[in-house]
Amino acid sequence: MGRIIKKVPIPMAGLMLGLAALGNLIQSYGDVYRNILGGISAVLLLLLILKIVADPKGVKESMDNPVVASVSPTLSMGIMLLATYIKPYYPSVSYGMWIVGLGLHVVLILYFTKKYLLNFNIKKVFPSWFIVYVGIVVGSVTAPAYNQAIIGQYLFWFGFISYLVLLPIVIYRIVKVKGIPEPALPTIAIFAAPASLCLAGYINSFPNKNMGIVGFLAALSLIMLAAVLLYMPKLLKLPFYPSYSSYTFPLVISGVAIKLTNGFLAKSGNPIAWLKPIVKFEEVIAVLFVLYVLIKYIQFLFSSPKATTVKA
């Protein structure tokens, strides 16, 4: 067990988040699937907590890597999502857990801003920067469960504005500056997440929705997902890195967002027939990629030490 804990990388939090989100995406097919995925996600959260407690020095050193530092808020995002799983059974504990997740994300934003944003270096910019500043919109997705829609709305605007500011900078970094280290290349898949997360947060936290915002974010969500899927064959040729976690939540939240959009449009009397097959397609893609990454992580954690000398 100790050997496994030692090998647990902080980016595994992305897989933990992806599993929790996938449980919500496919809950409509049965609570049993949600419970299984939530249970696996909770096990990964426990492993991550044990890692932080057992090796604080190693975790602190890993935060000197801008990719790891910018991926670390998936931990707080996952905590916020998992909190909703236990709400029906322990509402007070669930709310406390949600507050802890939200507070931790704010702390990580402040830490990252001081360490990397205020000491800006374009070569240290990666798509994972979206996780830091837009990831807090998970609070918008989950806030209504605690009757905190107003907080959810503020979190949405923070994340949405951050996304609009970061998008051209990150695109410039990827397209013009280039030179992304191989272990960080999987983070390109994160491009699929921000617009979709903002869309899901907007639909959940705003009772009166602006069709223009819904349309803009839905279109952007579909475009970004299509771009990532077109690039995915290249990414899948890479050897395993902990950054493989980037293949999970972005694809899951894309499915969640379009599924919510489809439901919203149907209820408002403006159904779009072609969205239904897209929702089904995104659900299948999300399940396949999350299971694929989960298997890769299991192989990584239980493989011999000489086979696991990977970074990021």
mmCIF file of C-alpha atoms in Angstrom:
data_model
loop_
_atom_site.group_PDB
_atom_site.id
_atom_site.type_symbol
_atom_site.label_atom_id
_atom_site.label_comp_id
_atom_site.label_asym_id
_atom_site.label_seq_id
_atom_site.Cartn_x
_atom_site.Cartn_y
_atom_site.Cartn_z
ATOM 1 C CA MET A 1 0.000 0.000 0.000
ATOM 2 C CA GLY A 2 2.826 2.360 0.891
ATOM 3 C CA ARG A 3 4.434 1.809 -2.507
ATOM 4 C CA ILE A 4 1.169 2.690 -4.235
ATOM 5 C CA ILE A 5 0.717 5.856 -2.147
ATOM 6 C CA LYS A 6 4.251 6.910 -3.026
ATOM 7 C CA LYS A 7 3.487 6.568 -6.731
ATOM 8 C CA VAL A 8 0.185 8.482 -6.615
ATOM 9 C CA PRO A 9 0.634 11.649 -8.720
ATOM 10 C CA ILE A 10 -1.311 14.831 -7.999
ATOM 11 C CA PRO A 11 -2.702 14.892 -11.576
ATOM 12 C CA MET A 12 -4.660 11.749 -10.645
ATOM 13 C CA ALA A 13 -7.110 14.226 -9.121
ATOM 14 C CA GLY A 14 -8.248 14.881 -12.684
ATOM 15 C CA LEU A 15 -9.338 11.254 -13.025
ATOM 16 C CA MET A 16 -11.036 11.439 -9.631
ATOM 17 C CA LEU A 17 -12.964 14.477 -10.879
ATOM 18 C CA GLY A 18 -13.789 12.809 -14.191
ATOM 19 C CA LEU A 19 -15.230 9.743 -12.455
ATOM 20 C CA ALA A 20 -17.421 11.860 -10.165
ATOM 21 C CA ALA A 21 -18.678 13.885 -13.130
ATOM 22 C CA LEU A 22 -19.303 10.753 -15.211
ATOM 23 C CA GLY A 23 -21.506 9.405 -12.442
ATOM 24 C CA ASN A 24 -23.725 12.464 -12.840
ATOM 25 C CA LEU A 25 -23.703 12.219 -16.633
ATOM 26 C CA ILE A 26 -24.989 8.644 -16.782
ATOM 27 C CA GLN A 27 -27.185 8.716 -13.667
ATOM 28 C CA SER A 28 -30.228 8.746 -15.958
ATOM 29 C CA TYR A 29 -29.398 5.133 -16.854
ATOM 30 C CA GLY A 30 -29.482 4.031 -13.225
ATOM 31 C CA ASP A 31 -28.313 5.189 -9.807
ATOM 32 C CA VAL A 32 -26.158 2.078 -9.539
ATOM 33 C CA TYR A 33 -23.768 3.419 -12.192
ATOM 34 C CA ARG A 34 -23.496 6.746 -10.410
ATOM 35 C CA ASN A 35 -22.831 5.038 -7.087
ATOM 36 C CA ILE A 36 -20.117 2.798 -8.544
ATOM 37 C CA LEU A 37 -18.337 5.690 -10.250
ATOM 38 C CA GLY A 38 -18.717 7.878 -7.176
ATOM 39 C CA GLY A 39 -17.264 5.094 -5.035
ATOM 40 C CA ILE A 40 -14.207 4.702 -7.265
ATOM 41 C CA SER A 41 -13.777 8.479 -7.283
ATOM 42 C CA ALA A 42 -13.926 8.533 -3.469
ATOM 43 C CA VAL A 43 -11.214 5.850 -3.288
ATOM 44 C CA LEU A 44 -8.966 7.977 -5.500
ATOM 45 C CA LEU A 45 -9.675 11.015 -3.307
ATOM 46 C CA LEU A 46 -8.629 8.990 -0.258
ATOM 47 C CA LEU A 47 -5.398 7.942 -2.003
ATOM 48 C CA LEU A 48 -4.666 11.577 -2.872
ATOM 49 C CA ILE A 49 -5.270 12.699 0.713
ATOM 50 C CA LEU A 50 -2.976 9.929 1.990
ATOM 51 C CA LYS A 51 -0.355 11.036 -0.539
ATOM 52 C CA ILE A 52 -0.512 14.642 0.688
ATOM 53 C CA VAL A 53 -0.316 13.547 4.349
ATOM 54 C CA ALA A 54 2.449 10.973 3.806
ATOM 55 C CA ASP A 55 4.637 12.991 1.455
ATOM 56 C CA PRO A 56 4.005 16.734 1.931
ATOM 57 C CA LYS A 57 7.557 17.578 0.852
ATOM 58 C CA GLY A 58 7.194 15.666 -2.410
ATOM 59 C CA VAL A 59 3.819 17.271 -3.094
ATOM 60 C CA LYS A 60 5.250 20.725 -2.408
ATOM 61 C CA GLU A 61 8.135 20.055 -4.797
ATOM 62 C CA SER A 62 5.741 18.839 -7.496
ATOM 63 C CA MET A 63 3.923 22.176 -7.282
ATOM 64 C CA ASP A 64 7.072 23.779 -8.713
ATOM 65 C CA ASN A 65 6.010 22.182 -11.985
ATOM 66 C CA PRO A 66 3.530 24.635 -13.589
ATOM 67 C CA VAL A 67 1.559 21.772 -15.148
ATOM 68 C CA VAL A 68 1.104 19.949 -11.840
ATOM 69 C CA ALA A 69 0.330 23.216 -10.040
ATOM 70 C CA SER A 70 -2.315 24.172 -12.582
ATOM 71 C CA VAL A 71 -3.860 20.689 -12.561
ATOM 72 C CA SER A 72 -3.998 20.505 -8.749
ATOM 73 C CA PRO A 73 -7.344 22.382 -8.462
ATOM 74 C CA THR A 74 -9.033 19.316 -9.959
ATOM 75 C CA LEU A 75 -8.748 18.081 -6.365
ATOM 76 C CA SER A 76 -10.982 20.863 -5.050
ATOM 77 C CA MET A 77 -13.331 20.503 -8.032
ATOM 78 C CA GLY A 78 -13.677 16.788 -7.321
ATOM 79 C CA ILE A 79 -14.374 17.446 -3.637
ATOM 80 C CA MET A 80 -17.221 19.803 -4.579
ATOM 81 C CA LEU A 81 -18.737 17.212 -6.911
ATOM 82 C CA LEU A 82 -18.359 14.300 -4.494
ATOM 83 C CA ALA A 83 -19.996 16.380 -1.768
ATOM 84 C CA THR A 84 -23.277 16.203 -3.697
ATOM 85 C CA TYR A 85 -23.116 12.400 -3.641
ATOM 86 C CA ILE A 86 -23.553 12.234 0.126
ATOM 87 C CA LYS A 87 -26.100 15.065 0.425
ATOM 88 C CA PRO A 88 -29.155 12.742 0.593
ATOM 89 C CA TYR A 89 -27.592 10.872 3.520
ATOM 90 C CA TYR A 90 -25.546 13.470 5.413
ATOM 91 C CA PRO A 91 -26.686 16.945 4.292
ATOM 92 C CA SER A 92 -24.645 18.874 6.871
ATOM 93 C CA VAL A 93 -21.463 16.911 6.165
ATOM 94 C CA SER A 94 -22.102 17.317 2.452
ATOM 95 C CA TYR A 95 -22.450 21.086 2.741
ATOM 96 C CA GLY A 96 -19.308 21.303 4.872
ATOM 97 C CA MET A 97 -17.418 19.242 2.306
ATOM 98 C CA TRP A 98 -18.656 21.538 -0.467
ATOM 99 C CA ILE A 99 -17.465 24.607 1.442
ATOM 100 C CA VAL A 100 -14.061 22.963 1.991
ATOM 101 C CA GLY A 101 -13.770 22.220 -1.731
ATOM 102 C CA LEU A 102 -14.755 25.750 -2.686
ATOM 103 C CA GLY A 103 -12.413 27.285 -0.115
ATOM 104 C CA LEU A 104 -9.531 25.070 -1.229
ATOM 105 C CA HIS A 105 -10.060 26.146 -4.824
ATOM 106 C CA VAL A 106 -9.895 29.816 -3.818
ATOM 107 C CA VAL A 107 -6.645 29.125 -1.932
ATOM 108 C CA LEU A 108 -5.180 27.365 -4.976
ATOM 109 C CA ILE A 109 -6.177 30.290 -7.213
ATOM 110 C CA LEU A 110 -4.351 32.695 -4.891
ATOM 111 C CA TYR A 111 -1.309 30.392 -4.684
ATOM 112 C CA PHE A 112 -1.106 29.928 -8.445
ATOM 113 C CA THR A 113 -1.638 33.626 -9.127
ATOM 114 C CA LYS A 114 1.207 34.603 -6.817
ATOM 115 C CA LYS A 115 3.599 31.896 -8.024
ATOM 116 C CA TYR A 116 2.922 31.884 -11.765
ATOM 117 C CA LEU A 117 0.611 34.669 -12.955
ATOM 118 C CA LEU A 118 2.465 37.483 -11.186
ATOM 119 C CA ASN A 119 5.743 35.986 -12.433
ATOM 120 C CA PHE A 120 4.355 35.526 -15.921
ATOM 121 C CA ASN A 121 6.314 33.427 -18.396
ATOM 122 C CA ILE A 122 4.524 32.455 -21.604
ATOM 123 C CA LYS A 123 6.449 29.164 -21.711
ATOM 124 C CA LYS A 124 4.868 28.197 -18.389
ATOM 125 C CA VAL A 125 1.370 28.697 -19.796
ATOM 126 C CA PHE A 126 -0.534 25.490 -20.565
ATOM 127 C CA PRO A 127 -4.193 24.636 -21.235
ATOM 128 C CA SER A 128 -4.302 23.480 -17.609
ATOM 129 C CA TRP A 129 -4.399 27.158 -16.606
ATOM 130 C CA PHE A 130 -8.113 26.951 -17.423
ATOM 131 C CA ILE A 131 -8.486 24.540 -14.505
ATOM 132 C CA VAL A 132 -7.256 27.129 -12.026
ATOM 133 C CA TYR A 133 -9.443 30.052 -13.031
ATOM 134 C CA VAL A 134 -12.424 28.473 -14.812
ATOM 135 C CA GLY A 135 -12.568 25.285 -12.738
ATOM 136 C CA ILE A 136 -14.226 27.111 -9.858
ATOM 137 C CA VAL A 137 -17.396 27.111 -11.987
ATOM 138 C CA VAL A 138 -17.925 23.579 -10.652
ATOM 139 C CA GLY A 139 -19.246 25.616 -7.732
ATOM 140 C CA SER A 140 -21.917 27.012 -10.073
ATOM 141 C CA VAL A 141 -22.890 23.523 -11.190
ATOM 142 C CA THR A 142 -23.282 22.292 -7.611
ATOM 143 C CA ALA A 143 -24.378 25.449 -5.734
ATOM 144 C CA PRO A 144 -28.142 24.994 -6.319
ATOM 145 C CA ALA A 145 -27.984 21.692 -4.399
ATOM 146 C CA TYR A 146 -27.269 23.808 -1.311
ATOM 147 C CA ASN A 147 -29.630 26.673 -2.171
ATOM 148 C CA GLN A 148 -26.618 28.836 -3.008
ATOM 149 C CA ALA A 149 -27.517 29.789 -6.583
ATOM 150 C CA ILE A 150 -26.445 33.406 -5.979
ATOM 151 C CA ILE A 151 -22.931 32.240 -5.092
ATOM 152 C CA GLY A 152 -23.073 30.011 -8.146
ATOM 153 C CA GLN A 153 -23.857 33.019 -10.324
ATOM 154 C CA TYR A 154 -20.867 34.988 -9.026
ATOM 155 C CA LEU A 155 -18.623 31.976 -9.575
ATOM 156 C CA PHE A 156 -19.934 31.643 -13.128
ATOM 157 C CA TRP A 157 -19.084 35.229 -14.030
ATOM 158 C CA PHE A 158 -15.603 34.886 -12.534
ATOM 159 C CA GLY A 159 -14.955 31.714 -14.495
ATOM 160 C CA PHE A 160 -16.555 32.930 -17.716
ATOM 161 C CA ILE A 161 -14.596 36.198 -17.776
ATOM 162 C CA SER A 162 -11.404 34.316 -16.883
ATOM 163 C CA TYR A 163 -12.048 31.988 -19.816
ATOM 164 C CA LEU A 164 -12.499 34.842 -22.282
ATOM 165 C CA VAL A 165 -9.237 36.411 -21.067
ATOM 166 C CA LEU A 166 -7.222 33.183 -21.025
ATOM 167 C CA LEU A 167 -8.433 31.677 -24.302
ATOM 168 C CA PRO A 168 -6.403 33.858 -26.703
ATOM 169 C CA ILE A 169 -3.329 33.639 -24.452
ATOM 170 C CA VAL A 170 -3.416 29.842 -24.273
ATOM 171 C CA ILE A 171 -4.103 29.512 -28.010
ATOM 172 C CA TYR A 172 -1.143 31.810 -28.722
ATOM 173 C CA ARG A 173 1.032 29.662 -26.435
ATOM 174 C CA ILE A 174 0.039 26.445 -28.199
ATOM 175 C CA VAL A 175 -0.020 27.678 -31.807
ATOM 176 C CA LYS A 176 2.720 30.325 -31.933
ATOM 177 C CA VAL A 177 5.153 29.724 -29.068
ATOM 178 C CA LYS A 178 4.844 25.919 -29.257
ATOM 179 C CA GLY A 179 7.457 23.752 -27.501
ATOM 180 C CA ILE A 180 5.027 21.932 -25.198
ATOM 181 C CA PRO A 181 6.978 19.186 -23.353
ATOM 182 C CA GLU A 182 5.702 15.707 -24.225
ATOM 183 C CA PRO A 183 4.434 14.916 -20.683
ATOM 184 C CA ALA A 184 2.251 18.043 -20.883
ATOM 185 C CA LEU A 185 0.804 17.392 -24.357
ATOM 186 C CA PRO A 186 -2.284 15.561 -23.007
ATOM 187 C CA THR A 187 -3.375 18.850 -21.410
ATOM 188 C CA ILE A 188 -4.394 20.002 -24.892
ATOM 189 C CA ALA A 189 -7.574 17.969 -24.311
ATOM 190 C CA ILE A 190 -8.499 20.472 -21.587
ATOM 191 C CA PHE A 191 -9.577 22.881 -24.344
ATOM 192 C CA ALA A 192 -12.853 20.931 -24.399
ATOM 193 C CA ALA A 193 -13.682 21.768 -20.784
ATOM 194 C CA PRO A 194 -14.045 25.523 -20.053
ATOM 195 C CA ALA A 195 -16.923 26.443 -22.387
ATOM 196 C CA SER A 196 -18.808 23.289 -21.410
ATOM 197 C CA LEU A 197 -18.254 23.867 -17.691
ATOM 198 C CA CYS A 198 -19.431 27.466 -18.003
ATOM 199 C CA LEU A 199 -22.508 26.286 -19.913
ATOM 200 C CA ALA A 200 -23.377 23.690 -17.255
ATOM 201 C CA GLY A 201 -22.799 26.222 -14.477
ATOM 202 C CA TYR A 202 -24.931 28.838 -16.224
ATOM 203 C CA ILE A 203 -27.862 26.486 -16.808
ATOM 204 C CA ASN A 204 -27.794 25.218 -13.212
ATOM 205 C CA SER A 205 -27.317 28.509 -11.340
ATOM 206 C CA PHE A 206 -29.426 30.952 -13.364
ATOM 207 C CA PRO A 207 -33.216 30.537 -13.135
ATOM 208 C CA ASN A 208 -33.761 33.050 -15.955
ATOM 209 C CA LYS A 209 -31.463 32.183 -18.819
ATOM 210 C CA ASN A 210 -30.296 34.336 -21.697
ATOM 211 C CA MET A 211 -30.650 32.349 -24.919
ATOM 212 C CA GLY A 212 -27.737 34.271 -26.422
ATOM 213 C CA ILE A 213 -25.366 33.099 -23.674
ATOM 214 C CA VAL A 214 -26.678 29.532 -23.884
ATOM 215 C CA GLY A 215 -26.286 29.514 -27.667
ATOM 216 C CA PHE A 216 -22.800 31.026 -27.584
ATOM 217 C CA LEU A 217 -21.492 28.610 -24.959
ATOM 218 C CA ALA A 218 -23.184 25.594 -26.567
ATOM 219 C CA ALA A 219 -21.651 26.414 -29.955
ATOM 220 C CA LEU A 220 -18.229 26.986 -28.383
ATOM 221 C CA SER A 221 -18.552 23.757 -26.413
ATOM 222 C CA LEU A 222 -19.270 21.731 -29.552
ATOM 223 C CA ILE A 223 -16.495 23.421 -31.552
ATOM 224 C CA MET A 224 -13.884 22.864 -28.840
ATOM 225 C CA LEU A 225 -14.921 19.253 -28.337
ATOM 226 C CA ALA A 226 -14.746 18.584 -32.082
ATOM 227 C CA ALA A 227 -11.262 20.126 -32.247
ATOM 228 C CA VAL A 228 -10.038 18.014 -29.324
ATOM 229 C CA LEU A 229 -11.497 14.799 -30.760
ATOM 230 C CA LEU A 230 -9.822 15.502 -34.105
ATOM 231 C CA TYR A 231 -6.489 15.923 -32.297
ATOM 232 C CA MET A 232 -7.033 12.948 -29.990
ATOM 233 C CA PRO A 233 -5.492 10.286 -32.302
ATOM 234 C CA LYS A 234 -2.144 12.102 -31.962
ATOM 235 C CA LEU A 235 -2.488 12.342 -28.191
ATOM 236 C CA LEU A 236 -3.321 8.655 -27.844
ATOM 237 C CA LYS A 237 -0.019 7.752 -29.486
ATOM 238 C CA LEU A 238 1.825 9.225 -26.496
ATOM 239 C CA PRO A 239 3.115 6.895 -23.768
ATOM 240 C CA PHE A 240 1.259 7.034 -20.461
ATOM 241 C CA TYR A 241 1.749 10.150 -18.353
ATOM 242 C CA PRO A 242 -0.258 11.184 -15.266
ATOM 243 C CA SER A 243 -1.514 14.048 -17.449
ATOM 244 C CA TYR A 244 -3.675 11.411 -19.197
ATOM 245 C CA SER A 245 -6.235 12.569 -16.616
ATOM 246 C CA SER A 246 -6.839 15.441 -19.033
ATOM 247 C CA TYR A 247 -8.772 13.012 -21.241
ATOM 248 C CA THR A 248 -11.509 12.519 -18.649
ATOM 249 C CA PHE A 249 -13.320 15.540 -17.188
ATOM 250 C CA PRO A 250 -13.200 17.686 -20.373
ATOM 251 C CA LEU A 251 -15.037 14.994 -22.346
ATOM 252 C CA VAL A 252 -17.454 14.258 -19.497
ATOM 253 C CA ILE A 253 -18.395 17.882 -18.836
ATOM 254 C CA SER A 254 -18.939 18.379 -22.568
ATOM 255 C CA GLY A 255 -21.543 15.629 -22.405
ATOM 256 C CA VAL A 256 -23.080 17.058 -19.226
ATOM 257 C CA ALA A 257 -23.338 20.538 -20.747
ATOM 258 C CA ILE A 258 -24.990 19.455 -23.991
ATOM 259 C CA LYS A 259 -27.319 17.099 -22.098
ATOM 260 C CA LEU A 260 -28.397 19.986 -19.852
ATOM 261 C CA THR A 261 -28.789 22.240 -22.890
ATOM 262 C CA ASN A 262 -30.935 19.651 -24.653
ATOM 263 C CA GLY A 263 -33.164 19.352 -21.586
ATOM 264 C CA PHE A 264 -33.419 23.121 -21.152
ATOM 265 C CA LEU A 265 -34.359 23.715 -24.795
ATOM 266 C CA ALA A 266 -36.954 20.942 -24.699
ATOM 267 C CA LYS A 267 -38.573 22.383 -21.558
ATOM 268 C CA SER A 268 -38.577 25.903 -22.999
ATOM 269 C CA GLY A 269 -40.370 24.723 -26.121
ATOM 270 C CA ASN A 270 -37.363 25.104 -28.412
ATOM 271 C CA PRO A 271 -36.136 21.531 -28.913
ATOM 272 C CA ILE A 272 -33.330 20.841 -31.385
ATOM 273 C CA ALA A 273 -33.712 17.316 -32.757
ATOM 274 C CA TRP A 274 -30.065 16.819 -33.735
ATOM 275 C CA LEU A 275 -28.855 17.462 -30.184
ATOM 276 C CA LYS A 276 -30.193 14.101 -28.951
ATOM 277 C CA PRO A 277 -27.817 11.927 -31.010
ATOM 278 C CA ILE A 278 -24.949 14.261 -30.083
ATOM 279 C CA VAL A 279 -25.759 13.742 -26.397
ATOM 280 C CA LYS A 280 -25.686 9.954 -26.869
ATOM 281 C CA PHE A 281 -22.404 10.171 -28.784
ATOM 282 C CA GLU A 282 -20.801 12.332 -26.090
ATOM 283 C CA GLU A 283 -21.976 9.950 -23.362
ATOM 284 C CA VAL A 284 -20.342 6.997 -25.120
ATOM 285 C CA ILE A 285 -17.108 8.918 -25.734
ATOM 286 C CA ALA A 286 -16.983 10.067 -22.096
ATOM 287 C CA VAL A 287 -17.487 6.540 -20.731
ATOM 288 C CA LEU A 288 -14.851 5.058 -23.044
ATOM 289 C CA PHE A 289 -12.179 7.632 -22.236
ATOM 290 C CA VAL A 290 -12.750 7.596 -18.477
ATOM 291 C CA LEU A 291 -12.546 3.794 -18.392
ATOM 292 C CA TYR A 292 -9.466 3.870 -20.634
ATOM 293 C CA VAL A 293 -7.643 6.321 -18.362
ATOM 294 C CA LEU A 294 -8.753 4.436 -15.240
ATOM 295 C CA ILE A 295 -7.259 1.218 -16.639
ATOM 296 C CA LYS A 296 -4.039 3.042 -17.564
ATOM 297 C CA TYR A 297 -3.779 4.435 -14.030
ATOM 298 C CA ILE A 298 -4.359 1.020 -12.457
ATOM 299 C CA GLN A 299 -1.587 -0.410 -14.639
ATOM 300 C CA PHE A 300 0.676 2.502 -13.658
ATOM 301 C CA LEU A 301 0.061 2.215 -9.909
ATOM 302 C CA PHE A 302 0.511 -1.555 -9.784
ATOM 303 C CA SER A 303 3.342 -1.910 -12.298
ATOM 304 C CA SER A 304 6.991 -2.469 -11.386
ATOM 305 C CA PRO A 305 8.992 0.655 -10.373
ATOM 306 C CA LYS A 306 11.263 0.533 -13.427
ATOM 307 C CA ALA A 307 8.228 0.832 -15.687
ATOM 308 C CA THR A 308 6.851 3.951 -14.030
ATOM 309 C CA THR A 309 9.518 6.594 -14.432
ATOM 310 C CA VAL A 310 7.178 9.224 -15.860
ATOM 311 C CA LYS A 311 6.737 12.894 -15.123
ATOM 312 C CA ALA A 312 3.889 15.388 -14.988
#
